[in-house]
Amino acid sequence: MKEYQLELVSHHLCPYVQRSVITLLEKNIEHQRVYIDLSDKPQWFLSMSPTGKVPVLKVDSIHVLFESAVICEFLDELTPGSLHSEDLIIKAKHRAWIEFGSQILNKIGAIYNAHDENTLRSECQNIREKFAWIEKEITLPFFAGENFNMVDAVFGPIYRYFDTMENYLPLPIFGGLEKVQQWRLNLSQRPSVISAVSKDYPQLLEEFIIHRQSCLSRRMIESIERIL
């Protein structure tokens, strides 16, 4: 197996970065990480990223890979073993659920950007309905049983959002979804998922949401003020 020098250009809150880091850690791949400020992107980053988004993976300081799905596939194929099933149909189904996870991330953005209570409640209901679909598919302890796979790498960062947000939401996203709740717990205890973010991630995410000046922002501020 050829060894590459890998550098992952990252941002502390990006869930797509997290899924790449989880893949790196699950496959025991040596790498370096460099973090940038997405509100003030350095020119060297803009000159290498066609989308202007993270993650970007630099390979041997020559090649540049962008888009997390591509990066994760490259990393999975780089080392022995796979985070995908060998069964082609199951692999295709899992890739569909990975795309479903990306759609959920868009819905999470709609939650923390909602400007009024009605919109916030509607977006929470929409995302709850998506997790109800997932409830039907899970085979615990992970998405597809005993083996951690690429779907798990995608959903670990998704569930992490709710560790910060759920106490401020107008309805319980996971209420009654027992397998979803257990899967969430199991992922939260996985070393690769834990190590995909810095220890100050919850504080950084809370600050990020508060600065959105959204309905959820106001709910968070009111709750903090009541405590103080």
CSV table of C-alpha atoms in Angstrom, one decimal:
chain,number,residue,atom,x,y,z
A,1,MET,CA,0.0,0.0,0.0
A,2,LYS,CA,1.4,3.4,-1.0
A,3,GLU,CA,1.7,5.9,1.8
A,4,TYR,CA,0.6,9.5,1.1
A,5,GLN,CA,1.1,12.6,3.1
A,6,LEU,CA,-2.4,13.9,3.8
A,7,GLU,CA,-3.5,17.3,5.1
A,8,LEU,CA,-7.2,17.9,5.7
A,9,VAL,CA,-8.2,21.6,5.5
A,10,SER,CA,-11.0,21.9,8.0
A,11,HIS,CA,-13.4,24.1,10.0
A,12,HIS,CA,-14.2,23.4,13.6
A,13,LEU,CA,-18.0,23.2,13.1
A,14,CYS,CA,-18.3,21.7,9.7
A,15,PRO,CA,-20.2,18.3,9.8
A,16,TYR,CA,-18.7,17.3,6.4
A,17,VAL,CA,-15.2,17.8,7.8
A,18,GLN,CA,-16.3,15.6,10.8
A,19,ARG,CA,-17.3,12.7,8.5
A,20,SER,CA,-13.9,12.9,6.8
A,21,VAL,CA,-12.1,12.9,10.1
A,22,ILE,CA,-14.2,10.0,11.4
A,23,THR,CA,-13.2,8.1,8.3
A,24,LEU,CA,-9.5,8.9,8.8
A,25,LEU,CA,-9.7,7.7,12.4
A,26,GLU,CA,-11.7,4.6,11.6
A,27,LYS,CA,-9.2,3.6,9.0
A,28,ASN,CA,-6.2,4.6,11.2
A,29,ILE,CA,-4.8,6.9,8.5
A,30,GLU,CA,-2.0,9.3,9.5
A,31,HIS,CA,-2.8,12.9,8.6
A,32,GLN,CA,-2.5,16.5,9.5
A,33,ARG,CA,-5.4,18.9,10.0
A,34,VAL,CA,-5.4,22.7,9.5
A,35,TYR,CA,-8.3,24.8,10.5
A,36,ILE,CA,-9.4,28.0,8.7
A,37,ASP,CA,-12.0,30.7,9.4
A,38,LEU,CA,-14.7,30.4,6.8
A,39,SER,CA,-15.8,34.0,7.4
A,40,ASP,CA,-12.3,35.1,6.3
A,41,LYS,CA,-11.0,32.5,3.9
A,42,PRO,CA,-7.3,32.7,3.2
A,43,GLN,CA,-6.2,33.2,-0.3
A,44,TRP,CA,-4.2,30.0,-0.4
A,45,PHE,CA,-7.4,28.1,0.3
A,46,LEU,CA,-9.5,30.0,-2.3
A,47,SER,CA,-6.8,29.2,-4.9
A,48,MET,CA,-7.2,25.4,-4.3
A,49,SER,CA,-10.9,24.9,-3.6
A,50,PRO,CA,-13.2,25.3,-6.6
A,51,THR,CA,-16.2,25.4,-4.3
A,52,GLY,CA,-14.7,27.6,-1.5
A,53,LYS,CA,-15.9,24.9,1.0
A,54,VAL,CA,-14.3,22.6,3.4
A,55,PRO,CA,-13.2,19.9,3.7
A,56,VAL,CA,-10.3,19.9,1.2
A,57,LEU,CA,-7.8,17.1,1.3
A,58,LYS,CA,-4.2,17.8,0.1
A,59,VAL,CA,-2.4,14.7,-1.0
A,60,ASP,CA,1.4,14.9,-1.1
A,61,SER,CA,1.1,18.7,-1.3
A,62,ILE,CA,0.3,18.2,-5.0
A,63,HIS,CA,-3.2,16.8,-5.5
A,64,VAL,CA,-6.3,18.4,-4.1
A,65,LEU,CA,-9.5,16.5,-3.4
A,66,PHE,CA,-12.8,18.4,-2.6
A,67,GLU,CA,-16.3,17.3,-1.6
A,68,SER,CA,-16.5,15.1,1.5
A,69,ALA,CA,-18.1,12.1,-0.2
A,70,VAL,CA,-15.2,11.9,-2.6
A,71,ILE,CA,-12.7,12.3,0.2
A,72,CYS,CA,-14.3,9.6,2.3
A,73,GLU,CA,-14.4,7.2,-0.7
A,74,PHE,CA,-10.7,7.9,-1.4
A,75,LEU,CA,-9.8,7.3,2.2
A,76,ASP,CA,-11.8,4.1,2.4
A,77,GLU,CA,-10.1,2.7,-0.7
A,78,LEU,CA,-6.7,3.8,0.4
A,79,THR,CA,-6.4,1.2,3.2
A,80,PRO,CA,-7.3,-2.4,3.7
A,81,GLY,CA,-10.9,-3.2,4.7
A,82,SER,CA,-13.8,-1.1,3.9
A,83,LEU,CA,-16.5,1.0,5.7
A,84,HIS,CA,-18.9,-0.2,2.9
A,85,SER,CA,-20.6,-3.6,2.6
A,86,GLU,CA,-19.2,-6.0,0.0
A,87,ASP,CA,-22.8,-6.6,-1.1
A,88,LEU,CA,-23.4,-4.3,-4.0
A,89,ILE,CA,-27.1,-3.8,-3.3
A,90,ILE,CA,-26.5,-3.0,0.4
A,91,LYS,CA,-23.6,-0.7,-0.6
A,92,ALA,CA,-25.9,1.2,-3.0
A,93,LYS,CA,-28.7,1.4,-0.3
A,94,HIS,CA,-26.2,2.8,2.2
A,95,ARG,CA,-25.0,5.4,-0.2
A,96,ALA,CA,-28.6,6.5,-0.6
A,97,TRP,CA,-28.9,6.9,3.2
A,98,ILE,CA,-25.7,8.8,3.1
A,99,GLU,CA,-27.3,11.2,0.7
A,100,PHE,CA,-30.4,11.3,3.0
A,101,GLY,CA,-28.0,12.3,5.8
A,102,SER,CA,-26.9,15.3,3.7
A,103,GLN,CA,-30.5,16.3,3.2
A,104,ILE,CA,-31.0,16.2,7.0
A,105,LEU,CA,-28.0,18.5,7.4
A,106,ASN,CA,-29.8,21.0,5.2
A,107,LYS,CA,-32.9,20.7,7.4
A,108,ILE,CA,-30.8,21.3,10.5
A,109,GLY,CA,-29.7,24.5,8.8
A,110,ALA,CA,-33.4,25.4,8.3
A,111,ILE,CA,-34.0,24.9,12.0
A,112,TYR,CA,-31.3,27.2,13.3
A,113,ASN,CA,-32.1,29.8,10.6
A,114,ALA,CA,-35.9,29.8,11.1
A,115,HIS,CA,-37.1,33.3,11.9
A,116,ASP,CA,-40.4,32.6,13.7
A,117,GLU,CA,-42.0,30.0,15.9
A,118,ASN,CA,-44.3,28.6,13.3
A,119,THR,CA,-41.4,28.0,10.9
A,120,LEU,CA,-39.2,26.6,13.6
A,121,ARG,CA,-41.9,24.1,14.6
A,122,SER,CA,-42.6,23.2,11.0
A,123,GLU,CA,-38.9,22.5,10.3
A,124,CYS,CA,-38.6,20.4,13.5
A,125,GLN,CA,-41.6,18.4,12.4
A,126,ASN,CA,-40.1,17.9,9.0
A,127,ILE,CA,-36.8,16.6,10.4
A,128,ARG,CA,-38.6,14.4,12.8
A,129,GLU,CA,-40.4,12.7,9.9
A,130,LYS,CA,-37.0,12.1,8.3
A,131,PHE,CA,-35.8,10.3,11.4
A,132,ALA,CA,-39.0,8.3,11.4
A,133,TRP,CA,-37.9,6.9,8.1
A,134,ILE,CA,-34.5,6.0,9.5
A,135,GLU,CA,-36.1,4.2,12.5
A,136,LYS,CA,-37.4,1.6,10.0
A,137,GLU,CA,-33.9,0.9,8.7
A,138,ILE,CA,-31.6,0.7,11.7
A,139,THR,CA,-30.2,-2.7,12.8
A,140,LEU,CA,-28.5,-1.9,16.1
A,141,PRO,CA,-26.0,-1.4,17.6
A,142,PHE,CA,-25.0,0.7,14.5
A,143,PHE,CA,-26.9,1.5,11.4
A,144,ALA,CA,-26.4,-2.0,9.9
A,145,GLY,CA,-25.5,-4.1,12.8
A,146,GLU,CA,-22.3,-4.8,14.6
A,147,ASN,CA,-19.9,-3.2,12.1
A,148,PHE,CA,-19.5,0.6,12.0
A,149,ASN,CA,-19.8,1.8,8.4
A,150,MET,CA,-19.9,4.9,6.3
A,151,VAL,CA,-23.5,5.7,7.2
A,152,ASP,CA,-22.5,5.8,10.8
A,153,ALA,CA,-19.7,8.2,9.9
A,154,VAL,CA,-22.2,10.5,8.3
A,155,PHE,CA,-24.8,10.5,11.1
A,156,GLY,CA,-22.4,10.9,14.1
A,157,PRO,CA,-22.0,14.6,13.2
A,158,ILE,CA,-25.7,15.0,12.6
A,159,TYR,CA,-26.7,13.8,16.0
A,160,ARG,CA,-24.0,16.0,17.6
A,161,TYR,CA,-26.0,19.1,16.6
A,162,PHE,CA,-28.9,18.0,18.8
A,163,ASP,CA,-26.7,17.6,21.9
A,164,THR,CA,-26.6,21.4,21.8
A,165,MET,CA,-30.0,22.3,20.2
A,166,GLU,CA,-32.6,19.8,21.5
A,167,ASN,CA,-33.3,21.5,24.8
A,168,TYR,CA,-34.3,24.7,23.0
A,169,LEU,CA,-36.5,23.1,20.4
A,170,PRO,CA,-40.4,23.3,20.5
A,171,LEU,CA,-40.9,19.6,20.1
A,172,PRO,CA,-38.9,16.4,20.8
A,173,ILE,CA,-37.3,15.3,17.6
A,174,PHE,CA,-36.5,11.7,18.7
A,175,GLY,CA,-39.5,11.0,21.0
A,176,GLY,CA,-40.8,7.5,20.5
A,177,LEU,CA,-38.0,6.6,18.0
A,178,GLU,CA,-36.3,4.1,20.2
A,179,LYS,CA,-33.8,2.6,17.7
A,180,VAL,CA,-32.8,6.1,16.6
A,181,GLN,CA,-32.2,7.1,20.2
A,182,GLN,CA,-30.1,4.0,20.9
A,183,TRP,CA,-28.1,4.5,17.6
A,184,ARG,CA,-27.5,8.1,18.6
A,185,LEU,CA,-26.2,7.0,22.0
A,186,ASN,CA,-23.9,4.3,20.5
A,187,LEU,CA,-22.4,6.8,18.0
A,188,SER,CA,-21.8,9.4,20.7
A,189,GLN,CA,-19.6,6.8,22.5
A,190,ARG,CA,-17.5,5.9,19.5
A,191,PRO,CA,-13.9,7.1,19.8
A,192,SER,CA,-13.7,8.3,16.2
A,193,VAL,CA,-16.9,10.4,16.6
A,194,ILE,CA,-15.8,11.9,19.9
A,195,SER,CA,-12.4,12.8,18.5
A,196,ALA,CA,-13.8,14.4,15.3
A,197,VAL,CA,-14.3,17.7,17.1
A,198,SER,CA,-12.4,19.8,19.6
A,199,LYS,CA,-13.6,19.9,23.2
A,200,ASP,CA,-15.0,23.4,22.8
A,201,TYR,CA,-17.3,22.3,20.0
A,202,PRO,CA,-20.5,22.7,22.1
A,203,GLN,CA,-19.6,26.3,23.1
A,204,LEU,CA,-18.6,27.2,19.5
A,205,LEU,CA,-21.9,25.8,18.1
A,206,GLU,CA,-23.9,27.6,20.7
A,207,GLU,CA,-22.2,30.9,19.8
A,208,PHE,CA,-22.7,30.2,16.1
A,209,ILE,CA,-26.5,29.6,16.5
A,210,ILE,CA,-26.9,32.6,18.8
A,211,HIS,CA,-25.3,34.8,16.2
A,212,ARG,CA,-27.8,33.7,13.6
A,213,GLN,CA,-30.4,36.0,15.1
A,214,SER,CA,-33.1,33.4,14.5
A,215,CYS,CA,-36.0,32.1,16.5
A,216,LEU,CA,-33.7,29.4,18.0
A,217,SER,CA,-31.2,32.0,18.8
A,218,ARG,CA,-33.8,33.9,20.8
A,219,ARG,CA,-34.9,30.7,22.6
A,220,MET,CA,-31.3,30.0,23.6
A,221,ILE,CA,-30.7,33.5,24.8
A,222,GLU,CA,-33.9,33.6,26.9
A,223,SER,CA,-33.0,30.2,28.5
A,224,ILE,CA,-29.4,31.4,29.3
A,225,GLU,CA,-30.8,34.6,30.8
A,226,ARG,CA,-33.2,32.7,33.0
A,227,ILE,CA,-30.3,30.6,34.4
A,228,LEU,CA,-28.3,33.7,35.1
